[in-house]
Amino acid sequence: MVASIHWNACAYFTLSRHIGFGRDPWVYPNISDTNNARLSRQYLYSFYFSTLILSTIGNTPVPVREEEYLFVMADFLIAVLVFASIVGSMESIVSNLDQSGRSVFPDHQLIGDYLRSQRVDRKLQERVTRWTQHLRLYKKLTNERQVLQMLPDRLRAEVAVSVHLQTLRKVQLFQSCELGMLQQLVLKLQPQVFSPGDYVCRKGDVGREMYIIQDGRLAVVADDGVTQFAILEVGNYFGEISILNIAGNSLHVHNL
């Protein structure tokens, strides 16, 4: 835009010289005045005049001659086209970003419309909203397999190892395992994201999964939901007894 204003200022000064400096209020003032004869003054005045026209601010002297009318109309048309191009480009960028986000994260608007149409309880709607916002804010994925489904099996395995192997290495239970076994275990992992305040499992639930904390903290709480027995952090795990089909201890597990 600065370059456009510069060349337009040159065109304005050239047209003023063609018509005659100071012939009317629209053209550049008469250079018989020593201040108007300075090159810096000529350039700044022309640049300022061009900026007013191309920014569609106006506030310039009214054209008098046909050449001046044509110049102003051409500038206004150029300004409108430039701004329309910029706005269209920005709209396209925002639309593409939003579309890419919806392909990875749940569509908050679609989920919200569905919950409202089904007249779901407002508190439950707020919990779902917090969850979707939590996913976007912290870049959490819940559909990792769907995102990577187009990749070949071997390449998908390498991506999974690159993303989750470090988390698996932090688990004390698997620290003595060989790399090949860890790579096989990584392929079985499924990311699950819980927003703050959600329960991962409750007392009495049938355990079928083992959980490994990759990010955040979990609190093991009593029946009142307030008293904390323990805090589990990154690298901690629970539910390993469930995958062995052994009835384990069932406590409330609350996500902080």
Short mmCIF file of C-alpha atoms in Angstrom, two decimals:
data_model
loop_
_atom_site.label_atom_id
_atom_site.label_comp_id
_atom_site.label_asym_id
_atom_site.label_seq_id
_atom_site.Cartn_x
_atom_site.Cartn_y
_atom_site.Cartn_z
CA MET A 1 0.00 0.00 0.00
CA VAL A 2 2.89 2.37 0.73
CA ALA A 3 4.26 1.67 -2.75
CA SER A 4 0.84 2.35 -4.27
CA ILE A 5 0.53 5.64 -2.40
CA HIS A 6 4.06 6.59 -3.52
CA TRP A 7 3.38 6.00 -7.23
CA ASN A 8 0.00 7.68 -6.96
CA ALA A 9 1.68 10.71 -5.36
CA CYS A 10 4.09 10.84 -8.31
CA ALA A 11 1.12 10.71 -10.70
CA TYR A 12 -0.61 13.51 -8.78
CA PHE A 13 2.47 15.74 -8.90
CA THR A 14 2.93 15.04 -12.62
CA LEU A 15 -0.71 15.93 -13.32
CA SER A 16 -0.37 19.11 -11.25
CA ARG A 17 2.67 20.14 -13.29
CA HIS A 18 0.76 19.39 -16.51
CA ILE A 19 -2.20 21.53 -15.44
CA GLY A 20 -0.03 24.16 -13.81
CA PHE A 21 1.01 24.53 -10.19
CA GLY A 22 -1.44 26.71 -8.27
CA ARG A 23 -3.94 26.99 -11.15
CA ASP A 24 -6.72 25.85 -8.79
CA PRO A 25 -7.00 24.62 -5.17
CA TRP A 26 -6.85 20.93 -6.19
CA VAL A 27 -3.39 20.89 -7.79
CA TYR A 28 -0.07 21.37 -6.01
CA PRO A 29 0.44 24.97 -4.85
CA ASN A 30 2.48 27.44 -6.89
CA ILE A 31 6.19 26.72 -6.61
CA SER A 32 7.01 30.41 -6.78
CA ASP A 33 6.76 30.19 -3.00
CA THR A 34 10.16 29.06 -1.68
CA ASN A 35 8.56 26.59 0.76
CA ASN A 36 6.56 24.93 -2.02
CA ALA A 37 9.65 24.77 -4.22
CA ARG A 38 11.51 22.49 -1.80
CA LEU A 39 11.69 18.85 -2.95
CA SER A 40 10.86 17.45 0.50
CA ARG A 41 7.78 19.69 0.69
CA GLN A 42 6.64 18.62 -2.77
CA TYR A 43 6.99 14.93 -1.95
CA LEU A 44 5.34 15.09 1.49
CA TYR A 45 2.42 17.17 0.20
CA SER A 46 1.85 14.80 -2.75
CA PHE A 47 2.21 11.73 -0.52
CA TYR A 48 -0.27 13.17 1.99
CA PHE A 49 -2.73 14.08 -0.76
CA SER A 50 -2.42 10.58 -2.27
CA THR A 51 -2.96 8.97 1.15
CA LEU A 52 -6.20 10.89 1.68
CA ILE A 53 -7.57 9.71 -1.66
CA LEU A 54 -6.45 6.05 -1.59
CA SER A 55 -7.56 5.58 2.01
CA THR A 56 -10.99 6.92 0.94
CA ILE A 57 -10.80 9.46 3.77
CA GLY A 58 -11.39 12.28 1.31
CA ASN A 59 -11.21 15.75 2.82
CA THR A 60 -9.37 17.00 -0.28
CA PRO A 61 -10.13 20.09 -2.37
CA VAL A 62 -12.98 19.60 -4.84
CA PRO A 63 -11.74 18.86 -8.38
CA VAL A 64 -12.26 21.59 -10.93
CA ARG A 65 -11.07 20.22 -14.26
CA GLU A 66 -12.04 17.04 -16.06
CA GLU A 67 -8.57 15.58 -15.62
CA GLU A 68 -8.86 16.08 -11.89
CA TYR A 69 -12.26 14.40 -11.74
CA LEU A 70 -10.95 11.43 -13.70
CA PHE A 71 -7.90 11.15 -11.44
CA VAL A 72 -9.99 11.16 -8.25
CA MET A 73 -12.51 8.65 -9.60
CA ALA A 74 -9.75 6.30 -10.76
CA ASP A 75 -8.10 6.54 -7.34
CA PHE A 76 -11.36 5.78 -5.53
CA LEU A 77 -11.97 2.74 -7.72
CA ILE A 78 -8.42 1.49 -7.12
CA ALA A 79 -8.83 2.01 -3.35
CA VAL A 80 -12.12 0.10 -3.29
CA LEU A 81 -10.63 -2.80 -5.26
CA VAL A 82 -7.53 -2.92 -3.03
CA PHE A 83 -9.55 -2.92 0.19
CA ALA A 84 -11.94 -5.53 -1.20
CA SER A 85 -8.96 -7.69 -2.12
CA ILE A 86 -7.43 -7.33 1.36
CA VAL A 87 -10.72 -8.07 3.13
CA GLY A 88 -11.36 -11.06 0.86
CA SER A 89 -7.88 -12.42 1.51
CA MET A 90 -8.26 -12.04 5.28
CA GLU A 91 -11.68 -13.72 5.17
CA SER A 92 -10.17 -16.60 3.21
CA ILE A 93 -7.31 -16.97 5.70
CA VAL A 94 -9.66 -16.95 8.71
CA SER A 95 -12.00 -19.41 6.99
CA ASN A 96 -9.14 -21.79 6.20
CA LEU A 97 -7.84 -21.59 9.76
CA ASP A 98 -11.31 -22.27 11.15
CA GLN A 99 -11.80 -25.16 8.75
CA SER A 100 -8.46 -26.71 9.68
CA GLY A 101 -9.36 -26.34 13.34
CA ARG A 102 -12.70 -28.09 12.84
CA SER A 103 -10.97 -30.99 11.10
CA VAL A 104 -8.84 -31.60 14.20
CA PHE A 105 -10.96 -30.32 17.09
CA PRO A 106 -14.70 -30.78 17.72
CA ASP A 107 -16.94 -28.16 16.12
CA HIS A 108 -18.09 -26.17 19.15
CA GLN A 109 -20.89 -24.42 17.25
CA LEU A 110 -22.29 -27.68 15.88
CA ILE A 111 -22.21 -29.36 19.30
CA GLY A 112 -23.79 -26.32 20.96
CA ASP A 113 -26.60 -26.17 18.41
CA TYR A 114 -27.34 -29.86 18.91
CA LEU A 115 -27.45 -29.58 22.70
CA ARG A 116 -29.76 -26.57 22.54
CA SER A 117 -32.06 -28.23 20.01
CA GLN A 118 -32.35 -31.26 22.29
CA ARG A 119 -32.92 -29.00 25.31
CA VAL A 120 -30.08 -30.52 27.27
CA ASP A 121 -29.62 -29.25 30.82
CA ARG A 122 -27.76 -25.92 30.86
CA LYS A 123 -25.13 -27.13 33.33
CA LEU A 124 -24.32 -30.06 31.07
CA GLN A 125 -24.10 -27.66 28.12
CA GLU A 126 -21.58 -25.57 30.06
CA ARG A 127 -19.49 -28.64 30.82
CA VAL A 128 -19.41 -29.59 27.13
CA THR A 129 -18.49 -26.00 26.22
CA ARG A 130 -15.63 -25.97 28.73
CA TRP A 131 -14.38 -29.26 27.30
CA THR A 132 -14.32 -28.05 23.69
CA GLN A 133 -12.67 -24.78 24.74
CA HIS A 134 -10.10 -26.73 26.74
CA LEU A 135 -9.23 -28.82 23.67
CA ARG A 136 -8.65 -25.79 21.47
CA LEU A 137 -6.82 -23.75 24.11
CA TYR A 138 -4.31 -26.47 24.97
CA LYS A 139 -4.19 -28.09 21.50
CA LYS A 140 -5.44 -31.46 22.75
CA LEU A 141 -6.47 -34.15 20.28
CA THR A 142 -9.07 -36.81 20.92
CA ASN A 143 -9.34 -38.21 17.40
CA GLU A 144 -5.70 -38.95 16.74
CA ARG A 145 -6.47 -42.15 14.83
CA GLN A 146 -8.92 -40.39 12.53
CA VAL A 147 -6.41 -37.61 11.86
CA LEU A 148 -3.69 -40.09 10.91
CA GLN A 149 -5.89 -42.69 9.21
CA MET A 150 -4.65 -41.75 5.73
CA LEU A 151 -1.06 -42.62 6.63
CA PRO A 152 0.37 -46.11 5.96
CA ASP A 153 0.47 -48.37 9.01
CA ARG A 154 4.24 -48.18 9.42
CA LEU A 155 4.34 -44.41 9.05
CA ARG A 156 1.43 -44.04 11.45
CA ALA A 157 3.31 -46.18 13.96
CA GLU A 158 6.39 -43.98 13.66
CA VAL A 159 4.29 -40.87 14.29
CA ALA A 160 2.67 -42.48 17.34
CA VAL A 161 6.08 -43.47 18.71
CA SER A 162 7.41 -39.94 18.18
CA VAL A 163 4.44 -38.42 20.00
CA HIS A 164 3.87 -40.84 22.89
CA LEU A 165 7.06 -42.82 23.52
CA GLN A 166 8.49 -40.25 25.92
CA THR A 167 5.30 -40.41 27.99
CA LEU A 168 5.48 -44.19 28.14
CA ARG A 169 9.14 -44.08 29.20
CA LYS A 170 8.17 -42.01 32.27
CA VAL A 171 5.97 -44.82 33.59
CA GLN A 172 7.94 -46.80 36.14
CA LEU A 173 6.07 -49.97 35.20
CA PHE A 174 7.54 -49.89 31.67
CA GLN A 175 11.03 -48.50 32.34
CA SER A 176 12.65 -51.92 32.19
CA CYS A 177 10.86 -52.94 28.96
CA GLU A 178 12.66 -53.22 25.65
CA LEU A 179 12.20 -50.58 22.96
CA GLY A 180 10.33 -52.98 20.67
CA MET A 181 7.75 -53.72 23.33
CA LEU A 182 7.29 -50.02 24.09
CA GLN A 183 6.69 -49.33 20.43
CA GLN A 184 3.97 -51.98 20.37
CA LEU A 185 2.39 -50.53 23.50
CA VAL A 186 2.41 -47.02 22.03
CA LEU A 187 0.19 -48.22 19.18
CA LYS A 188 -2.43 -49.29 21.73
CA LEU A 189 -2.61 -45.89 23.41
CA GLN A 190 -5.69 -43.73 22.84
CA PRO A 191 -5.58 -40.08 23.95
CA GLN A 192 -8.40 -38.96 26.22
CA VAL A 193 -8.86 -35.38 27.34
CA PHE A 194 -10.77 -34.32 30.45
CA SER A 195 -11.54 -30.69 31.16
CA PRO A 196 -10.92 -29.28 34.67
CA GLY A 197 -13.50 -30.55 37.15
CA ASP A 198 -14.43 -33.72 35.27
CA TYR A 199 -14.31 -37.21 36.81
CA VAL A 200 -12.17 -39.78 35.01
CA CYS A 201 -13.82 -42.63 36.91
CA ARG A 202 -15.96 -43.10 39.98
CA LYS A 203 -16.31 -45.54 42.79
CA GLY A 204 -18.05 -48.68 41.58
CA ASP A 205 -17.12 -48.29 37.91
CA VAL A 206 -15.95 -51.45 36.15
CA GLY A 207 -12.28 -50.96 35.30
CA ARG A 208 -11.31 -51.86 31.73
CA GLU A 209 -8.56 -49.32 31.05
CA MET A 210 -5.19 -48.23 32.35
CA TYR A 211 -4.56 -44.48 32.41
CA ILE A 212 -1.20 -42.75 32.05
CA ILE A 213 -1.06 -39.04 32.85
CA GLN A 214 0.62 -37.19 30.00
CA ASP A 215 -0.28 -33.66 31.03
CA GLY A 216 -1.99 -32.02 33.98
CA ARG A 217 -2.78 -33.40 37.43
CA LEU A 218 -5.37 -35.76 38.93
CA ALA A 219 -6.70 -35.84 42.46
CA VAL A 220 -7.93 -39.01 44.13
CA VAL A 221 -10.78 -37.78 46.30
CA ALA A 222 -13.20 -39.20 48.81
CA ASP A 223 -16.96 -39.60 48.45
CA ASP A 224 -17.51 -35.94 49.35
CA GLY A 225 -15.50 -34.88 46.28
CA VAL A 226 -13.38 -32.52 48.40
CA THR A 227 -11.08 -34.59 50.63
CA GLN A 228 -7.96 -35.52 48.66
CA PHE A 229 -6.13 -38.79 49.24
CA ALA A 230 -3.39 -38.27 46.66
CA ILE A 231 -2.28 -36.12 43.72
CA LEU A 232 -1.17 -37.87 40.53
CA GLU A 233 1.08 -35.93 38.15
CA VAL A 234 2.78 -36.42 34.78
CA GLY A 235 4.21 -39.95 34.50
CA ASN A 236 1.92 -41.41 37.15
CA TYR A 237 -0.57 -44.09 36.18
CA PHE A 238 -3.55 -45.93 37.59
CA GLY A 239 -5.91 -48.69 36.53
CA GLU A 240 -3.14 -51.19 35.75
CA ILE A 241 -5.03 -53.78 37.78
CA SER A 242 -8.01 -53.39 35.44
CA ILE A 243 -6.11 -54.62 32.39
CA LEU A 244 -5.12 -57.72 34.35
CA ASN A 245 -8.78 -58.55 35.10
CA ILE A 246 -8.17 -58.26 38.83
CA ALA A 247 -10.77 -56.46 40.91
CA GLY A 248 -8.98 -53.43 42.28
CA ASN A 249 -9.63 -50.66 44.70
CA SER A 250 -12.19 -48.15 43.41
CA LEU A 251 -11.83 -44.54 44.49
CA HIS A 252 -13.06 -41.30 43.01
CA VAL A 253 -10.50 -39.89 40.59
CA HIS A 254 -11.00 -36.18 39.98
CA ASN A 255 -9.26 -34.08 37.33
CA LEU A 256 -7.77 -30.82 38.53
#
